[in-house]
Amino acid sequence: MTLKLGVIGTGAIGQEHIRRCNNVLQGAKVVAVSDINVEGARAALQRLNIEAEVYQDGHQVINSPDVDAVLVTSWDPTHEEFTLAAIAAGKPVFCEKPLALSAEGCRRIVDAEIKHGKRLVQVGFMRPYDTGYRALKKVITDGEIGEPLMLHCAHRNQSVGENYTTDMAITNTLIHELDVLRWLTEDDYKTVQVVFPRTTSKSHAKLKDPQIVLFETQKGIRIDVEIFVNCAYGYDIQCEVVGEEGIAKLPEPSAIQTRKNARLGVPLLTDWKDRFIDAYDVELQAFINDVKDGQLTGPSAWDGFAASVAADACQKAQNSGAIEPVTMPPRPDFYAK
C-alpha cells in the first residue's frame, strides 16, 4: 500500500519533505498540498517535478478523501489549528516543531488525542533519529559510563538574520535540545536559569547572543547549554555526557581530514539541513512505516508539550535572571512507553 500524504505549507521545510517523500523514501507519495501562496505552491511542485492537488486552505488537504495522513509544515502559529483538525478527522499527522505556540496549545492537542483514544500525532523532533545521538543514547542506556551526572552542550549557528530575537534562541533553537536531552536522560527538567555572557559584536540590538541555559533535572542531573547563533565559524552541535564512570561525547559528522600547506584541517558544516539530512529521512520513513503499521512510536504530542513547558520557563528565566521552576504534570498513562 502506498500511503497518500497531504502537505500543509510549501516553504523551505515543506518542499524538503515533499521531495524526500516522493523521491527518497519508500511507501508514500504526496497527493495534495496547500499554501496561502497557491502560485508559489504550484511553482514548487513544478520545480520538484511532482504532480499533486493544490489547495489554498490546509483544511481542504486534511478533509480530502485522497489523503491518508498529513504533514504540517506551515507557519508556526497555524500548527495547533491544523493538528487539532487532523485529530478531529481521525488522520495521522506529522507536525513540525513547535507543536503549538504555547504549552496551553500543546495541552489542547494532548487532550484531543487522548479523547480520540489513539495516538495520531508525531512532532518533528529529528535528533532522536540521528545516528550520533542514537549511539550516545545506547552508551547511556547500556550503563557504559555509569549514571549521568552532568551534560555540557552547545548549539551554534554561523549567523542569523535581523528578525531573530533573544526569545527565539529558546523557541527556535534550544527547542531541539529541550526534546533530545529529555530523551537522552529519560528525565524531566526541574529548574532553569539563563545567563547572558558578553554579547558578540556580530549580533544586533534585539538579540543577546550568546546565552547559557542551566538546567537541573528531577534526578539531579546538571545540564548547561550554550546557544550561540552568530558564532561565525559554522554550524556546530555538541553534547558531552559526564557519568560516574566515564564520559561519552556526541561524535562529529563524518568529514575528510586534509594535510596541506603545513596545516591539518577538517571542514565544518554551515547548514543545519546538511548536518541532519539523514535524520530527517529516517524520521519521516519511520512515520510512514508506523502509520502503515497502525501505531506511532516517534516523538509524541506529550513530548511536544514537555518541550513547550520547558521553553516557557526558559523565556521567563531570560527576563527574570532567576532560577525558575519547570512545572510538569504527571505523564498520562496514554503516553506510557
Tab-separated table of N, CA and C in Angstrom, residues 107-189:
chain	number	residue	atom	x	y	z
A	107	ARG	N	-1.198	21.397	25.201
A	107	ARG	CA	-2.052	20.593	26.083
A	107	ARG	C	-3.406	20.350	25.437
A	108	ARG	N	-3.905	21.316	24.671
A	108	ARG	CA	-5.181	21.105	23.966
A	108	ARG	C	-5.048	19.966	22.958
A	109	ILE	N	-3.906	19.895	22.309
A	109	ILE	CA	-3.677	18.803	21.360
A	109	ILE	C	-3.579	17.468	22.098
A	110	VAL	N	-2.854	17.448	23.218
A	110	VAL	CA	-2.750	16.241	24.041
A	110	VAL	C	-4.133	15.756	24.457
A	111	ASP	N	-4.953	16.678	24.961
A	111	ASP	CA	-6.288	16.305	25.435
A	111	ASP	C	-7.158	15.781	24.303
A	112	ALA	N	-7.048	16.404	23.124
A	112	ALA	CA	-7.846	15.959	21.971
A	112	ALA	C	-7.426	14.571	21.523
A	113	GLU	N	-6.123	14.303	21.556
A	113	GLU	CA	-5.632	12.995	21.133
A	113	GLU	C	-6.059	11.913	22.126
A	114	ILE	N	-5.954	12.219	23.410
A	114	ILE	CA	-6.392	11.258	24.425
A	114	ILE	C	-7.884	10.965	24.265
A	115	LYS	N	-8.672	12.002	24.012
A	115	LYS	CA	-10.110	11.816	23.820
A	115	LYS	C	-10.382	10.950	22.597
A	116	HIS	N	-9.566	11.122	21.562
A	116	HIS	CA	-9.728	10.299	20.358
A	116	HIS	C	-9.476	8.823	20.669
A	117	GLY	N	-8.545	8.561	21.600
A	117	GLY	CA	-8.316	7.194	22.046
A	117	GLY	C	-7.161	6.469	21.401
A	118	LYS	N	-6.449	7.137	20.485
A	118	LYS	CA	-5.306	6.505	19.811
A	118	LYS	C	-4.325	7.578	19.399
A	119	ARG	N	-3.019	7.252	19.470
A	119	ARG	CA	-2.011	8.223	19.050
A	119	ARG	C	-2.125	8.510	17.562
A	120	LEU	N	-2.234	9.803	17.243
A	120	LEU	CA	-2.281	10.247	15.850
A	120	LEU	C	-1.195	11.265	15.538
A	121	VAL	N	-0.527	11.792	16.563
A	121	VAL	CA	0.384	12.931	16.396
A	121	VAL	C	1.841	12.517	16.589
A	122	GLN	N	2.691	12.925	15.647
A	122	GLN	CA	4.134	12.859	15.827
A	122	GLN	C	4.702	14.252	15.615
A	123	VAL	N	5.600	14.676	16.504
A	123	VAL	CA	6.209	16.002	16.427
A	123	VAL	C	7.561	15.884	15.708
A	124	GLY	N	7.897	16.900	14.901
A	124	GLY	CA	9.092	16.864	14.077
A	124	GLY	C	10.386	17.148	14.822
A	125	PHE	N	10.646	16.410	15.881
A	125	PHE	CA	11.953	16.453	16.543
A	125	PHE	C	12.805	15.351	15.914
A	126	MET	N	13.795	15.727	15.102
A	126	MET	CA	14.530	14.733	14.331
A	126	MET	C	15.776	14.194	15.019
A	127	ARG	N	16.255	14.844	16.072
A	127	ARG	CA	17.540	14.430	16.633
A	127	ARG	C	17.544	13.001	17.196
A	128	PRO	N	16.445	12.497	17.777
A	128	PRO	CA	16.472	11.097	18.206
A	128	PRO	C	16.651	10.110	17.056
A	129	TYR	N	16.564	10.585	15.811
A	129	TYR	CA	16.776	9.716	14.650
A	129	TYR	C	18.179	9.877	14.071
A	130	ASP	N	18.978	10.767	14.646
A	130	ASP	CA	20.349	10.989	14.192
A	130	ASP	C	21.240	9.845	14.673
A	131	THR	N	22.104	9.355	13.795
A	131	THR	CA	22.972	8.222	14.129
A	131	THR	C	23.841	8.511	15.352
A	132	GLY	N	24.398	9.715	15.425
A	132	GLY	CA	25.257	10.062	16.548
A	132	GLY	C	24.519	10.082	17.870
A	133	TYR	N	23.347	10.711	17.881
A	133	TYR	CA	22.571	10.758	19.121
A	133	TYR	C	22.109	9.364	19.540
A	134	ARG	N	21.785	8.519	18.563
A	134	ARG	CA	21.363	7.155	18.904
A	134	ARG	C	22.525	6.370	19.533
A	135	ALA	N	23.721	6.584	19.003
A	135	ALA	CA	24.881	5.914	19.578
A	135	ALA	C	25.150	6.413	20.998
A	136	LEU	N	25.008	7.723	21.203
A	136	LEU	CA	25.198	8.299	22.534
A	136	LEU	C	24.153	7.761	23.509
A	137	LYS	N	22.909	7.667	23.046
A	137	LYS	CA	21.833	7.128	23.879
A	137	LYS	C	22.140	5.679	24.298
A	138	LYS	N	22.661	4.886	23.369
A	138	LYS	CA	22.954	3.486	23.685
A	138	LYS	C	24.036	3.373	24.753
A	139	VAL	N	25.059	4.234	24.673
A	139	VAL	CA	26.112	4.229	25.692
A	139	VAL	C	25.518	4.498	27.073
A	140	ILE	N	24.601	5.469	27.132
A	140	ILE	CA	23.970	5.808	28.414
A	140	ILE	C	23.086	4.669	28.900
A	141	THR	N	22.223	4.172	28.006
A	141	THR	CA	21.269	3.121	28.374
A	141	THR	C	21.973	1.840	28.792
A	142	ASP	N	23.084	1.523	28.127
A	142	ASP	CA	23.830	0.303	28.459
A	142	ASP	C	24.665	0.447	29.727
A	143	GLY	N	24.692	1.644	30.298
A	143	GLY	CA	25.418	1.862	31.538
A	143	GLY	C	26.924	1.889	31.402
A	144	GLU	N	27.422	2.188	30.194
A	144	GLU	CA	28.865	2.143	29.958
A	144	GLU	C	29.637	3.216	30.730
A	145	ILE	N	28.979	4.342	31.040
A	145	ILE	CA	29.670	5.400	31.788
A	145	ILE	C	29.031	5.618	33.163
A	146	GLY	N	28.207	4.671	33.590
A	146	GLY	CA	27.516	4.823	34.863
A	146	GLY	C	26.380	5.831	34.754
A	147	GLU	N	25.837	6.213	35.876
A	147	GLU	CA	24.728	7.161	35.885
A	147	GLU	C	25.195	8.545	35.429
A	148	PRO	N	24.441	9.208	34.543
A	148	PRO	CA	24.812	10.567	34.119
A	148	PRO	C	24.745	11.547	35.284
A	149	LEU	N	25.775	12.398	35.370
A	149	LEU	CA	25.836	13.423	36.407
A	149	LEU	C	25.691	14.828	35.832
A	150	MET	N	26.329	15.045	34.677
A	150	MET	CA	26.327	16.365	34.039
A	150	MET	C	26.289	16.199	32.524
A	151	LEU	N	25.711	17.207	31.846
A	151	LEU	CA	25.765	17.292	30.388
A	151	LEU	C	26.244	18.688	30.007
A	152	HIS	N	27.220	18.749	29.097
A	152	HIS	CA	27.709	20.009	28.566
A	152	HIS	C	27.369	20.043	27.076
A	153	CYS	N	26.574	21.017	26.681
A	153	CYS	CA	26.044	21.040	25.319
A	153	CYS	C	26.232	22.416	24.681
A	154	ALA	N	26.227	22.435	23.361
A	154	ALA	CA	26.295	23.696	22.626
A	154	ALA	C	25.494	23.573	21.343
A	155	HIS	N	24.811	24.654	20.995
A	155	HIS	CA	24.061	24.762	19.733
A	155	HIS	C	24.503	26.073	19.088
A	156	ARG	N	25.344	25.958	18.051
A	156	ARG	CA	25.944	27.140	17.437
A	156	ARG	C	25.546	27.235	15.969
A	157	ASN	N	25.052	28.397	15.575
A	157	ASN	CA	24.764	28.704	14.172
A	157	ASN	C	25.800	29.702	13.661
A	158	GLN	N	26.087	29.628	12.381
A	158	GLN	CA	27.060	30.553	11.805
A	158	GLN	C	26.571	31.992	11.913
A	159	SER	N	25.297	32.239	11.573
A	159	SER	CA	24.722	33.585	11.672
A	159	SER	C	23.209	33.486	11.581
A	160	VAL	N	22.530	34.527	12.023
A	160	VAL	CA	21.071	34.632	11.887
A	160	VAL	C	20.733	36.033	11.380
A	161	GLY	N	19.496	36.193	10.903
A	161	GLY	CA	19.070	37.465	10.342
A	161	GLY	C	18.644	38.473	11.386
A	162	GLU	N	18.325	39.675	10.927
A	162	GLU	CA	17.919	40.776	11.816
A	162	GLU	C	16.581	40.503	12.499
A	163	ASN	N	15.795	39.565	11.944
A	163	ASN	CA	14.479	39.274	12.540
A	163	ASN	C	14.573	38.262	13.678
A	164	TYR	N	15.752	37.725	13.934
A	164	TYR	CA	15.942	36.743	15.001
A	164	TYR	C	16.152	37.498	16.314
A	165	THR	N	15.320	37.198	17.322
A	165	THR	CA	15.342	37.926	18.585
A	165	THR	C	15.765	37.021	19.746
A	166	THR	N	16.006	37.627	20.899
A	166	THR	CA	16.519	36.903	22.059
A	166	THR	C	15.650	35.708	22.435
A	167	ASP	N	14.337	35.868	22.420
A	167	ASP	CA	13.444	34.774	22.815
A	167	ASP	C	13.488	33.615	21.829
A	168	MET	N	13.822	33.905	20.557
A	168	MET	CA	13.872	32.850	19.549
A	168	MET	C	15.019	31.873	19.794
A	169	ALA	N	16.008	32.291	20.577
A	169	ALA	CA	17.073	31.360	20.951
A	169	ALA	C	16.493	30.167	21.709
A	170	ILE	N	15.363	30.387	22.368
A	170	ILE	CA	14.673	29.304	23.078
A	170	ILE	C	13.711	28.584	22.135
A	171	THR	N	12.798	29.327	21.528
A	171	THR	CA	11.689	28.712	20.791
A	171	THR	C	12.101	28.134	19.445
A	172	ASN	N	13.150	28.656	18.825
A	172	ASN	CA	13.562	28.172	17.505
A	172	ASN	C	14.857	27.375	17.527
A	173	THR	N	15.666	27.544	18.559
A	173	THR	CA	16.977	26.908	18.585
A	173	THR	C	17.076	25.879	19.713
A	174	LEU	N	16.987	26.327	20.958
A	174	LEU	CA	17.107	25.418	22.098
A	174	LEU	C	16.011	24.356	22.110
A	175	ILE	N	14.902	24.594	21.442
A	175	ILE	CA	13.761	23.669	21.470
A	175	ILE	C	14.198	22.247	21.120
A	176	HIS	N	15.203	22.111	20.236
A	176	HIS	CA	15.685	20.773	19.875
A	176	HIS	C	16.387	20.115	21.057
A	177	GLU	N	17.230	20.881	21.772
A	177	GLU	CA	17.876	20.336	22.972
A	177	GLU	C	16.838	20.003	24.039
A	178	LEU	N	15.824	20.840	24.174
A	178	LEU	CA	14.798	20.589	25.188
A	178	LEU	C	14.165	19.218	24.999
A	179	ASP	N	14.015	18.803	23.749
A	179	ASP	CA	13.457	17.475	23.490
A	179	ASP	C	14.507	16.385	23.618
A	180	VAL	N	15.620	16.536	22.909
A	180	VAL	CA	16.563	15.414	22.825
A	180	VAL	C	17.249	15.136	24.160
A	181	LEU	N	17.438	16.145	25.010
A	181	LEU	CA	18.090	15.905	26.301
A	181	LEU	C	17.155	15.173	27.265
A	182	ARG	N	15.853	15.417	27.170
A	182	ARG	CA	14.880	14.613	27.935
A	182	ARG	C	14.944	13.161	27.488
A	183	TRP	N	15.069	12.982	26.167
A	183	TRP	CA	15.130	11.639	25.596
A	183	TRP	C	16.412	10.925	26.022
A	184	LEU	N	17.528	11.632	26.002
A	184	LEU	CA	18.807	11.026	26.380
A	184	LEU	C	18.828	10.602	27.846
A	185	THR	N	18.334	11.480	28.714
A	185	THR	CA	18.435	11.245	30.156
A	185	THR	C	17.223	10.506	30.725
A	186	GLU	N	16.155	10.422	29.930
A	186	GLU	CA	14.885	9.853	30.414
A	186	GLU	C	14.467	10.537	31.708
A	187	ASP	N	14.513	11.871	31.665
A	187	ASP	CA	14.255	12.679	32.856
A	187	ASP	C	13.602	13.988	32.450
A	188	ASP	N	12.809	14.557	33.350
A	188	ASP	CA	12.210	15.867	33.109
A	188	ASP	C	13.009	16.951	33.823
A	189	TYR	N	12.838	18.178	33.350
A	189	TYR	CA	13.542	19.303	33.956
A	189	TYR	C	12.842	19.740	35.239
